[in-house]
Short mmCIF file of C-alpha atoms in Angstrom, two decimals:
data_model
loop_
_atom_site.label_atom_id
_atom_site.label_comp_id
_atom_site.label_asym_id
_atom_site.label_seq_id
_atom_site.Cartn_x
_atom_site.Cartn_y
_atom_site.Cartn_z
CA MET J 65 0.59 130.88 116.70
CA THR J 66 3.20 131.34 113.94
CA ALA J 67 3.13 134.29 111.71
CA ARG J 68 1.17 133.89 108.54
CA LYS J 69 3.36 134.24 105.61
CA SER J 70 1.12 132.85 102.89
CA LYS J 71 -2.47 132.15 102.14
CA ARG J 72 -1.72 128.65 100.90
CA ALA J 73 -3.44 126.01 103.15
CA GLY J 74 -0.31 123.91 103.22
CA ASP J 75 1.66 126.78 104.71
CA GLU J 76 -1.16 127.74 107.19
CA THR J 77 -0.06 125.82 110.19
CA GLY J 78 -2.08 124.63 113.24
CA TYR J 79 -5.10 123.80 111.08
CA ASN J 80 -6.67 120.65 109.46
CA PHE J 81 -7.64 121.14 105.89
CA ALA J 82 -10.88 123.27 105.68
CA TYR J 83 -10.45 124.25 109.47
CA LEU J 84 -12.48 121.48 110.99
CA ASP J 85 -10.96 118.22 112.51
CA GLU J 86 -11.69 114.98 110.87
CA GLN J 87 -13.93 113.76 113.63
CA THR J 88 -16.23 116.61 113.37
CA LYS J 89 -16.21 116.33 109.58
CA ARG J 90 -17.32 112.73 109.94
CA MET J 91 -20.02 113.61 112.18
CA ILE J 92 -21.50 116.22 109.77
CA ARG J 93 -20.85 114.13 106.79
CA ARG J 94 -23.13 111.19 108.44
CA GLY J 95 -25.66 113.96 109.29
CA ILE J 96 -25.69 115.11 105.68
CA LEU J 97 -26.25 111.75 104.28
CA LYS J 98 -29.27 111.16 106.63
CA ALA J 99 -30.63 114.73 105.60
CA VAL J 100 -30.43 113.65 102.03
CA ALA J 101 -32.23 110.28 102.70
CA VAL J 102 -35.01 112.13 104.58
CA PRO J 103 -35.61 115.10 102.45
CA GLY J 104 -36.63 118.27 104.40
CA TYR J 105 -36.20 116.73 107.80
CA GLN J 106 -33.90 118.59 110.08
CA VAL J 107 -31.12 116.41 111.46
CA PRO J 108 -29.54 117.60 114.80
CA PHE J 109 -25.76 117.88 114.65
CA GLY J 110 -22.95 118.82 117.06
CA SER J 111 -22.32 122.42 115.75
CA ARG J 112 -18.71 123.69 116.48
CA GLU J 113 -17.48 126.98 117.56
CA MET J 114 -16.16 128.82 114.35
CA PRO J 115 -13.97 131.74 114.24
CA LEU J 116 -16.92 133.93 113.55
CA PRO J 117 -20.11 134.46 115.49
CA TYR J 118 -23.15 132.46 115.22
CA GLY J 119 -25.57 134.28 112.79
CA TRP J 120 -22.69 134.89 110.27
CA GLY J 121 -23.08 131.78 108.47
CA THR J 122 -21.43 129.24 110.65
CA GLY J 123 -23.89 126.53 109.60
CA GLY J 124 -23.18 126.89 105.97
CA ILE J 125 -19.40 127.11 106.65
CA GLN J 126 -19.36 123.81 108.49
CA VAL J 127 -21.29 122.05 105.73
CA THR J 128 -19.04 123.55 103.14
CA ALA J 129 -15.94 122.48 105.15
CA SER J 130 -17.21 118.96 105.37
CA ILE J 131 -17.76 118.53 101.72
CA ILE J 132 -15.14 120.70 100.09
CA GLY J 133 -11.88 119.14 98.43
CA ARG J 134 -8.79 120.46 96.90
CA ASP J 135 -10.33 120.39 93.46
CA ASP J 136 -13.44 122.37 94.29
CA VAL J 137 -14.12 125.86 93.10
CA LEU J 138 -16.08 127.85 95.59
CA LYS J 139 -18.30 130.88 95.06
CA VAL J 140 -19.98 132.65 98.12
CA ILE J 141 -22.73 134.95 97.82
CA ASP J 142 -24.61 137.19 100.47
CA GLN J 143 -27.88 138.62 99.20
CA GLY J 144 -26.99 137.75 95.66
CA SER J 145 -23.70 139.60 95.86
CA ASP J 146 -20.19 138.45 95.85
CA ASP J 147 -18.80 141.61 97.10
CA THR J 148 -20.40 141.91 100.61
CA THR J 149 -18.62 141.36 103.83
CA ASN J 150 -20.00 138.03 104.64
CA ALA J 151 -19.26 136.73 101.16
CA VAL J 152 -15.74 138.13 101.11
CA SER J 153 -14.83 136.83 104.50
CA ILE J 154 -16.16 133.28 104.08
CA ARG J 155 -14.41 132.98 100.61
CA ALA J 156 -11.14 134.28 102.05
CA PHE J 157 -11.61 131.74 104.88
CA PHE J 158 -11.80 128.77 102.57
CA ALA J 159 -8.97 130.15 100.26
CA ARG J 160 -6.81 130.29 103.46
CA THR J 161 -7.81 127.13 105.34
CA ALA J 162 -8.36 124.87 102.36
CA GLY J 163 -6.40 126.46 99.65
CA VAL J 164 -9.21 126.10 97.19
CA ASN J 165 -9.92 128.16 94.14
CA THR J 166 -12.62 130.65 94.39
CA THR J 167 -14.81 132.46 91.71
CA GLU J 168 -17.58 134.98 91.31
CA GLU J 169 -19.01 133.18 88.36
CA THR J 170 -21.90 130.96 89.17
CA ALA J 171 -21.20 128.71 86.12
CA LYS J 172 -17.61 127.97 87.10
CA ALA J 173 -18.29 127.06 90.76
CA SER J 174 -18.58 123.47 92.01
CA ILE J 175 -19.90 124.65 95.40
CA VAL J 176 -21.91 127.84 95.93
CA GLN J 177 -22.47 128.93 99.55
CA THR J 178 -25.25 131.33 99.88
CA ARG J 179 -26.82 133.67 102.39
CA HIS J 180 -30.52 134.40 101.38
CA ARG J 181 -30.60 134.02 97.54
CA ILE J 182 -30.43 131.37 95.01
CA PRO J 183 -28.36 132.41 91.91
CA GLU J 184 -30.43 133.47 88.80
CA ARG J 185 -28.54 131.24 86.47
CA LYS J 186 -29.88 127.78 86.61
CA LEU J 187 -27.66 125.36 88.58
CA ARG J 188 -26.21 122.13 87.14
CA ALA J 189 -26.21 118.60 88.35
CA ASP J 190 -22.37 118.88 89.16
CA GLN J 191 -22.88 121.78 91.52
CA ILE J 192 -23.84 121.87 95.15
CA LEU J 193 -25.64 124.72 96.74
CA VAL J 194 -24.91 125.42 100.33
CA TYR J 195 -27.45 127.65 102.34
CA GLN J 196 -26.68 129.50 105.52
CA VAL J 197 -29.75 129.18 107.76
CA PRO J 198 -30.63 131.24 110.69
CA ILE J 199 -33.84 129.71 111.87
CA PRO J 200 -34.28 126.18 110.46
CA GLU J 201 -37.66 125.40 112.17
CA PRO J 202 -40.57 126.91 110.04
CA LEU J 203 -42.89 126.43 112.96
CA ARG J 204 -40.86 128.15 115.47
CA PHE J 205 -42.87 131.36 115.49
CA LEU J 206 -46.12 129.39 115.68
CA GLU J 207 -44.99 126.93 118.30
CA PRO J 208 -41.96 127.86 120.36
CA ARG J 209 -41.45 124.47 122.05
CA GLU J 210 -38.93 122.14 120.19
CA THR J 211 -40.65 119.13 121.65
CA GLU J 212 -44.08 120.08 120.15
CA CYS J 213 -42.45 120.99 116.76
CA ARG J 214 -41.01 117.62 116.64
CA LYS J 215 -44.33 115.96 117.12
CA ILE J 216 -45.91 118.08 114.46
CA HIS J 217 -43.19 117.01 111.88
CA ALA J 218 -43.36 113.44 113.10
CA TRP J 219 -47.05 113.14 112.49
CA SER J 220 -47.27 115.67 109.67
CA GLU J 221 -49.90 117.68 111.73
CA TYR J 222 -49.31 120.91 109.74
CA GLY J 223 -52.70 122.55 110.15
CA VAL J 224 -51.18 125.32 112.22
CA MET J 225 -49.00 126.47 109.23
CA HIS J 226 -52.05 126.62 106.93
CA VAL J 227 -54.04 128.64 109.72
CA LYS J 228 -51.21 131.20 109.71
CA LEU J 229 -51.30 131.55 106.04
CA TYR J 230 -55.12 131.92 106.16
CA GLU J 231 -54.89 134.52 108.64
CA ASP J 232 -52.81 136.45 106.37
CA ILE J 233 -55.58 136.22 103.68
CA ALA J 234 -58.30 137.06 106.22
CA ARG J 235 -56.48 140.14 107.31
CA PHE J 236 -54.74 141.55 104.30
CA GLY J 237 -56.39 139.62 101.33
CA ARG J 238 -53.26 137.83 100.45
CA ILE J 239 -50.39 135.90 101.98
CA THR J 240 -47.93 138.57 103.15
CA THR J 241 -44.92 136.20 103.68
CA ALA J 242 -42.30 137.42 101.34
CA TYR J 243 -39.21 135.60 102.46
CA ALA J 244 -38.49 132.27 104.20
CA TYR J 245 -41.79 131.37 102.62
CA PRO J 246 -42.53 127.71 103.73
CA VAL J 247 -42.25 124.79 101.38
CA ARG J 248 -43.35 121.12 101.23
CA VAL J 249 -40.54 118.71 100.35
CA ASP J 250 -41.60 115.56 98.29
CA ASP J 251 -45.19 115.94 99.82
CA ARG J 252 -43.97 115.23 103.30
CA TYR J 253 -41.95 117.59 105.40
CA ILE J 254 -42.68 121.30 105.64
CA MET J 255 -39.34 123.05 105.53
CA ASP J 256 -37.98 126.62 105.92
CA PRO J 257 -36.06 127.49 102.77
CA SER J 258 -33.98 129.91 104.78
CA PRO J 259 -34.73 133.64 104.34
CA ILE J 260 -34.48 133.71 100.48
CA PRO J 261 -37.14 135.79 98.73
CA LYS J 262 -40.31 133.84 97.65
CA PHE J 263 -39.12 134.77 94.16
CA ASP J 264 -36.49 132.03 94.50
CA ASN J 265 -38.81 129.34 95.79
CA PRO J 266 -39.74 127.95 92.37
CA LYS J 267 -35.91 127.43 91.74
CA MET J 268 -35.79 124.75 94.49
CA ASP J 269 -38.31 122.56 92.73
CA ASP J 270 -36.88 119.95 90.46
CA CYS J 271 -33.46 121.54 90.82
CA PRO J 272 -30.72 119.50 89.19
CA ALA J 273 -28.21 120.39 91.95
CA LEU J 274 -27.99 119.05 95.46
CA GLN J 275 -29.09 121.69 98.02
CA LEU J 276 -27.68 121.49 101.50
CA PHE J 277 -28.78 123.66 104.57
CA GLY J 278 -26.71 124.29 107.53
CA ALA J 279 -27.89 126.23 110.72
CA GLY J 280 -24.93 126.61 113.15
CA ARG J 281 -26.62 128.26 116.19
CA GLU J 282 -29.63 126.10 115.83
CA LYS J 283 -27.51 123.03 115.25
CA ARG J 284 -29.51 121.55 112.36
CA LEU J 285 -28.69 120.05 108.85
CA TYR J 286 -31.26 119.41 106.15
CA ALA J 287 -31.15 118.87 102.38
CA ILE J 288 -33.23 118.63 99.24
CA PRO J 289 -31.77 115.97 96.85
CA PRO J 290 -31.58 116.85 93.11
CA TYR J 291 -34.91 116.61 91.09
CA THR J 292 -37.09 116.68 94.22
CA LYS J 293 -40.61 118.16 94.35
CA VAL J 294 -40.64 121.27 96.45
CA THR J 295 -44.06 123.15 96.50
CA SER J 296 -44.64 126.47 98.18
CA LEU J 297 -47.73 126.20 100.49
CA ASP J 298 -50.89 127.92 99.19
CA PHE J 299 -54.59 127.64 98.75
CA GLU J 300 -56.54 126.74 95.50
CA ASP J 301 -58.13 130.22 95.47
CA HIS J 302 -54.93 131.88 96.60
CA PRO J 303 -52.20 130.17 94.51
CA PHE J 304 -48.56 130.91 95.25
CA ASP J 305 -47.13 133.75 93.17
CA ILE J 306 -43.76 135.58 93.05
CA GLU J 307 -42.78 139.25 93.19
CA THR J 308 -42.83 141.25 90.09
CA TRP J 309 -41.47 144.79 89.27
CA ASP J 310 -42.92 147.45 86.92
CA GLU J 311 -39.41 148.22 85.52
CA PRO J 312 -36.31 146.13 84.38
CA CYS J 313 -32.87 146.16 85.91
CA ALA J 314 -31.60 149.77 85.44
CA LEU J 315 -28.28 148.37 84.35
CA CYS J 316 -28.61 145.15 82.30
CA GLY J 317 -32.25 145.43 81.48
CA ALA J 318 -33.17 142.04 82.76
CA ASP J 319 -36.93 141.67 83.51
CA ASP J 320 -36.78 138.09 84.94
CA SER J 321 -34.45 138.58 87.91
CA PHE J 322 -34.82 139.65 91.52
CA LEU J 323 -34.26 143.30 91.89
CA ASP J 324 -32.96 145.46 94.86
CA GLU J 325 -34.41 149.05 95.17
CA ILE J 326 -31.50 151.59 95.66
CA ILE J 327 -32.24 154.97 96.80
CA LEU J 328 -30.11 157.50 94.85
CA ASP J 329 -30.61 160.85 96.69
CA ASP J 330 -32.88 162.54 99.20
CA LYS J 331 -35.37 163.65 96.65
CA GLY J 332 -36.92 160.31 96.00
CA SER J 333 -35.07 159.13 93.09
CA ARG J 334 -34.25 155.59 92.99
CA MET J 335 -33.16 152.83 90.82
CA PHE J 336 -33.91 148.85 90.62
CA VAL J 337 -30.85 146.56 90.10
CA CYS J 338 -30.31 142.93 89.87
CA SER J 339 -29.62 141.47 93.31
CA ASP J 340 -27.49 138.74 91.73
CA SER J 341 -24.34 140.66 90.91
CA ASP J 342 -22.58 137.98 88.87
CA PHE J 343 -25.89 137.71 86.65
CA CYS J 344 -26.02 141.43 86.09
CA SER J 345 -22.46 141.74 85.14
CA ALA J 346 -22.45 138.84 82.78
CA ARG J 347 -25.54 140.40 81.11
CA ARG J 348 -23.72 143.71 80.82
CA ALA J 349 -20.66 142.00 79.32
CA GLU J 350 -22.94 140.38 76.76
CA GLY J 351 -24.15 143.89 75.69
CA HIS J 352 -27.42 144.04 77.53
CA THR J 353 -28.38 147.42 78.80
CA GLY J 354 -30.86 148.88 81.00
CA PRO J 355 -32.45 152.42 81.12
CA MET J 356 -29.59 153.97 83.44
CA ALA J 357 -26.53 151.89 81.91
CA ASP J 358 -25.28 155.11 80.26
CA ASP J 359 -25.52 157.14 83.51
CA PRO J 360 -21.91 158.27 84.13
CA ARG J 361 -22.63 157.64 87.94
CA PHE J 362 -22.82 153.89 87.40
CA ALA J 363 -20.17 153.50 84.72
CA ASP J 364 -17.31 151.33 85.49
CA PRO J 365 -14.21 153.43 85.77
CA GLU J 366 -12.38 150.85 83.44
CA PRO J 367 -14.57 147.80 82.49
CA SER J 368 -12.78 144.81 83.69
CA PRO J 369 -12.65 141.64 81.65
CA ARG J 370 -14.83 138.83 83.39
CA GLU J 371 -13.01 137.43 86.10
CA GLU J 372 -11.48 134.08 85.87
CA VAL J 373 -11.16 131.48 88.68
CA SER J 374 -8.82 133.03 91.18
CA HIS J 375 -6.24 130.97 92.71
CA ALA J 376 -5.59 130.93 96.37
CA GLY J 377 -2.30 132.45 97.48
CA MET K 187 0.28 71.46 115.80
CA THR K 188 2.83 72.83 118.27
CA THR K 189 4.34 76.32 118.00
CA THR K 190 7.12 77.64 119.98
CA GLN K 191 5.03 80.92 120.56
CA PRO K 192 1.55 79.91 121.38
CA LYS K 193 -1.01 82.63 120.69
CA PRO K 194 -4.75 82.79 121.09
CA ALA K 195 -6.68 81.37 118.18
CA ASN K 196 -8.99 84.31 117.74
CA VAL K 197 -6.26 86.74 116.99
CA ALA K 198 -4.39 84.54 114.71
CA SER K 199 -5.43 86.43 111.57
CA GLY K 200 -5.63 89.81 113.26
CA ALA K 201 -2.48 90.23 115.15
CA THR K 202 -1.40 93.75 115.22
CA THR K 203 1.37 93.35 112.58
CA GLY K 204 -1.38 91.71 110.28
CA ILE K 205 -3.67 94.66 110.22
CA ALA K 206 -4.08 95.94 106.68
CA PRO K 207 -3.25 99.70 106.01
CA GLY K 208 -6.01 102.16 105.71
CA PHE K 209 -5.74 105.53 103.63
CA SER K 210 -2.30 106.80 103.01
CA ASP K 211 -3.79 110.30 103.00
CA PRO K 212 -6.80 110.11 105.35
CA VAL K 213 -7.94 113.76 104.93
CA HIS K 214 -8.09 113.98 101.23
CA GLU K 215 -9.01 110.44 100.51
CA SER K 216 -11.92 110.32 102.95
CA GLN K 217 -13.20 113.73 101.49
CA ALA K 218 -13.07 112.21 97.99
CA VAL K 219 -14.86 109.12 99.14
CA PHE K 220 -17.47 110.95 101.02
CA ARG K 221 -18.35 113.10 97.82
CA GLN K 222 -18.82 109.93 96.00
CA ILE K 223 -21.18 108.52 98.74
CA LEU K 224 -22.88 111.87 98.93
CA GLU K 225 -23.37 111.71 95.07
CA ALA K 226 -24.62 108.15 95.32
CA MET K 227 -27.07 109.04 98.07
CA SER K 228 -28.33 112.03 96.07
CA ARG K 229 -28.87 110.01 93.04
CA PRO K 230 -30.18 106.64 94.06
CA GLY K 231 -29.02 103.76 91.90
CA MET K 232 -26.28 105.68 90.13
CA ILE K 233 -23.08 103.72 90.17
CA MET K 234 -20.03 105.36 91.58
CA GLY K 235 -16.35 104.29 91.73
CA ILE K 236 -13.87 104.56 94.49
CA GLU K 237 -10.20 104.98 94.03
CA THR K 238 -8.45 104.11 97.38
CA THR K 239 -4.97 103.31 98.72
CA ALA K 240 -6.55 101.37 101.64
CA GLU K 241 -6.30 97.57 101.67
CA ALA K 242 -9.28 95.70 102.63
CA PRO K 243 -9.20 93.23 105.53
CA GLY K 244 -10.13 89.52 105.35
CA THR K 245 -13.15 88.96 102.91
CA MET K 246 -14.21 92.65 102.90
CA ALA K 247 -13.90 94.31 99.57
CA GLU K 248 -12.02 97.50 98.93
CA GLY K 249 -15.07 99.62 98.34
CA MET K 250 -16.73 98.56 101.58
CA ALA K 251 -13.45 99.23 103.48
CA ALA K 252 -13.02 102.66 102.04
CA LEU K 253 -16.65 103.43 102.98
CA SER K 254 -15.95 102.24 106.45
CA LEU K 255 -12.83 104.34 106.76
CA THR K 256 -14.65 107.33 105.58
CA LEU K 257 -17.91 107.15 107.85
CA LEU K 258 -17.11 105.09 110.96
CA ASP K 259 -15.49 106.21 114.21
CA GLY K 260 -16.05 105.87 117.87
CA ASP K 261 -19.53 107.33 117.65
CA THR K 262 -20.94 104.64 115.26
CA ARG K 263 -22.00 101.15 116.37
CA VAL K 264 -21.25 98.61 113.73
CA TRP K 265 -22.67 95.26 113.21
CA LEU K 266 -21.03 92.73 110.94
CA ASP K 267 -22.86 89.81 109.17
CA ALA K 268 -21.71 86.26 109.64
CA ALA K 269 -19.62 86.38 106.35
CA LEU K 270 -17.50 89.33 107.63
CA ALA K 271 -17.58 88.40 111.40
CA GLU K 272 -15.95 85.00 110.73
CA HIS K 273 -12.69 86.64 109.83
CA ALA K 274 -11.34 88.28 113.02
CA ALA K 275 -9.26 90.53 110.67
CA VAL K 276 -12.37 92.67 109.76
CA ALA K 277 -13.35 93.45 113.26
CA ASP K 278 -9.64 94.00 114.07
CA TYR K 279 -9.27 96.43 111.12
CA LEU K 280 -12.25 98.47 111.97
CA ARG K 281 -11.44 98.80 115.63
CA PHE K 282 -7.83 99.73 114.82
CA HIS K 283 -8.70 102.30 112.08
CA CYS K 284 -12.00 103.57 112.97
CA GLY K 285 -12.29 102.80 116.82
CA CYS K 286 -15.93 101.88 116.36
CA PRO K 287 -17.82 99.63 118.69
CA ILE K 288 -18.84 96.37 117.24
CA VAL K 289 -22.32 95.38 118.43
CA GLN K 290 -23.88 91.79 118.61
CA SER K 291 -27.43 92.79 117.56
CA PRO K 292 -28.31 94.24 114.26
CA PHE K 293 -30.97 96.39 115.81
CA ASP K 294 -28.27 98.26 117.71
CA ALA K 295 -26.36 99.17 114.71
CA ASP K 296 -25.84 102.54 113.15
CA PHE K 297 -24.01 100.94 110.34
CA ALA K 298 -24.51 97.25 109.39
CA LEU K 299 -21.81 95.76 107.14
CA ILE K 300 -23.07 92.75 105.06
CA GLY K 301 -20.17 90.74 103.47
CA SER K 302 -22.63 88.35 101.57
CA VAL K 303 -25.97 88.52 100.37
CA ASP K 304 -26.57 85.05 101.73
CA THR K 305 -26.17 86.31 105.29
CA LEU K 306 -28.30 89.41 104.88
CA PRO K 307 -30.83 89.57 107.78
CA ARG K 308 -34.46 90.62 107.23
CA LEU K 309 -34.50 94.28 106.97
CA GLU K 310 -37.00 94.53 109.86
CA ARG K 311 -34.05 93.51 112.05
CA PHE K 312 -32.34 96.88 111.77
CA SER K 313 -33.39 100.09 113.23
CA PRO K 314 -35.63 102.34 111.42
CA GLY K 315 -35.27 105.34 113.80
CA THR K 316 -38.26 106.92 115.50
CA ALA K 317 -40.93 109.16 114.32
CA GLN K 318 -39.48 112.07 116.04
CA TYR K 319 -35.66 111.20 115.08
CA PRO K 320 -35.87 109.35 111.92
CA GLU K 321 -32.11 109.81 111.39
CA ARG K 322 -31.48 107.35 114.18
CA SER K 323 -31.75 104.47 111.76
CA ALA K 324 -29.30 101.97 110.30
CA THR K 325 -27.37 102.39 107.28
CA VAL K 326 -26.98 98.91 105.69
CA VAL K 327 -23.95 98.28 103.32
CA ILE K 328 -24.50 95.08 101.20
CA GLU K 329 -21.86 93.54 99.16
CA VAL K 330 -23.55 92.09 96.12
CA PRO K 331 -21.78 89.82 93.36
CA LYS K 332 -22.60 92.40 90.72
CA LEU K 333 -24.25 95.77 90.60
CA THR K 334 -25.87 95.29 87.07
CA GLY K 335 -27.34 92.44 85.17
CA GLY K 336 -29.82 90.94 87.81
CA PRO K 337 -33.54 91.11 87.98
CA ALA K 338 -34.62 94.59 86.70
CA THR K 339 -36.26 97.07 88.90
CA VAL K 340 -37.24 100.81 88.23
CA LEU K 341 -36.50 103.54 90.74
CA THR K 342 -38.30 106.74 91.25
CA GLY K 343 -38.41 109.54 93.85
CA PRO K 344 -36.15 112.31 95.09
CA GLY K 345 -32.77 112.36 93.25
CA ILE K 346 -34.14 110.86 90.17
CA GLU K 347 -35.14 113.05 87.19
CA THR K 348 -37.72 110.53 85.61
CA THR K 349 -36.68 106.96 86.35
CA ARG K 350 -33.64 104.99 86.78
CA ASP K 351 -33.13 101.30 85.99
CA PHE K 352 -31.52 99.35 88.74
CA ASP K 353 -30.66 95.60 88.55
CA PRO K 354 -28.16 94.41 91.24
CA VAL K 355 -27.32 90.65 91.20
CA GLY K 356 -28.00 88.34 94.07
CA LEU K 357 -30.44 89.90 96.36
CA PRO K 358 -32.83 87.54 98.20
CA ASP K 359 -36.27 86.85 96.82
CA TRP K 360 -37.86 88.82 99.66
CA PHE K 361 -35.72 91.99 99.30
CA TRP K 362 -38.06 94.17 97.05
CA SER K 363 -41.08 93.39 98.93
CA ALA K 364 -39.21 94.10 102.25
CA TRP K 365 -38.03 97.44 100.55
CA ALA K 366 -41.61 98.43 99.76
CA VAL K 367 -42.45 97.95 103.51
CA ASN K 368 -39.35 100.10 104.30
CA ARG K 369 -40.54 102.78 101.88
CA GLY K 370 -44.01 102.77 103.18
CA SER K 371 -42.98 103.51 106.57
CA PHE K 372 -41.21 106.72 105.43
CA PRO K 373 -39.82 108.82 107.12
CA LEU K 374 -38.79 105.83 109.16
CA GLY K 375 -36.58 103.26 107.48
CA ILE K 376 -33.18 101.90 106.68
CA ASP K 377 -30.87 103.37 103.97
CA ALA K 378 -28.98 100.80 101.82
CA VAL K 379 -25.63 101.03 100.06
CA PHE K 380 -24.71 98.34 97.62
CA THR K 381 -21.00 97.67 97.01
CA CYS K 382 -19.32 95.45 94.60
CA ASP K 383 -15.47 95.66 94.65
CA ALA K 384 -14.56 99.20 94.26
CA GLU K 385 -18.00 100.24 92.97
CA PHE K 386 -21.16 101.19 94.83
CA CYS K 387 -24.66 102.81 94.69
CA ALA K 388 -27.13 103.84 97.25
CA LEU K 389 -30.84 103.43 97.88
CA PRO K 390 -31.97 105.97 100.51
CA ARG K 391 -35.30 105.08 102.18
CA SER K 392 -36.97 107.93 100.02
CA THR K 393 -36.65 105.86 96.82
CA ARG K 394 -39.66 103.96 95.24
CA VAL K 395 -38.98 100.73 93.64
CA GLU K 396 -41.11 99.09 91.03
CA ALA K 397 -39.80 95.49 90.88
#
């Protein structure tokens, strides 16, 4: 292969735009259209080998590669953060193979690829959210046989899922599933929302943005069209609820976002901060402060201005 | 009529030199068209436009040609209605640019291209998929005289915030009752795309229609 002189896609030789060949894109595109037409149903597709291992977001990457165009602005998050390995690698992958512009700001992105979070900022109708999915089958740990899972979905015989949730209540007094909490899409298919915290489940309901899901190793695509009813499974006497915290974000003071617990030393001190790094830094830029905002340990060496869209190359 | 170079009648309009050109930039044009189709399928009844450099063959309109170039290839079986099948240029164009097999029975088709609402078969003649594989169903692309101004219907369902008005011109009388049957068999069913010149909109099987 020739030496890589530049990150511009046009100069990167040996690859088609966005890495995948056109035949593969067409196959995935047709699969996505069927996934949108049958919300929550898992469409099988011919997942390709990608230049990173299965389990690192190959499904999401293939979906993004099939929909992305030169004018798109891409944001990639991993557990809410733009700065973790997976997010940085995937963002660089598309900057290089497609030459697209990337951003860390949710509001400026036209496509957001995510691993295990939904951004706190409400998504718009002109945005698409692409999820990386490790295990798309919500029934997999209840019924290992693919053939049986298929029948359960086909005939909507979802009793086994409710039994699982009921057993949680019988044993622990509450439903203990905290992530990948099963949802029902448009009153029909039960769907795995990917391992997002159940905190994010309500954001899927009636969302103005199209939501696409790609599972590379498991070779499945599925989708939630915009403004679609998505309900988290529960019981009348044990209604679905989301996590709450006793304190706000230590840095931005937000009391309505998903917080990560961070251990600070070996004496038990800890802090809670927003998992969505863009949401937190935007709030701090607006002047919101949390209880530890003035702690010199967490001060930015030099507060940088909010990032603009970064141009590839 | 005598000619110095006799040629078979069935390739008269579709000789290799006569095949209309496809996209001049296949990668980016098909991406742009796909995003329009994805938007249309995600927001049923919303009218989208296509800008394309492709020329359409025979009686096929440019929007349908662009959709075909974007979605069809050797893996998709295509059925043509009588209006499109009577011009050999259409099948030649699809075989040349997409390499798709043309099938004789609508039930075998992954994509059905309908050049005229007058030759639209009954919807039950297309494959609705199977209970375990509902995606193995036909996508039916129908050229209508106009996308608005016809009998009013109201759409609800996934992709529609509240309701959306939808009033294409020229659909047969039986269409909306047939659509109700199609919706009733969800998750089985066909997905429809209505084209009119360079504009189109979609009606996935998940959409409920009040005629």
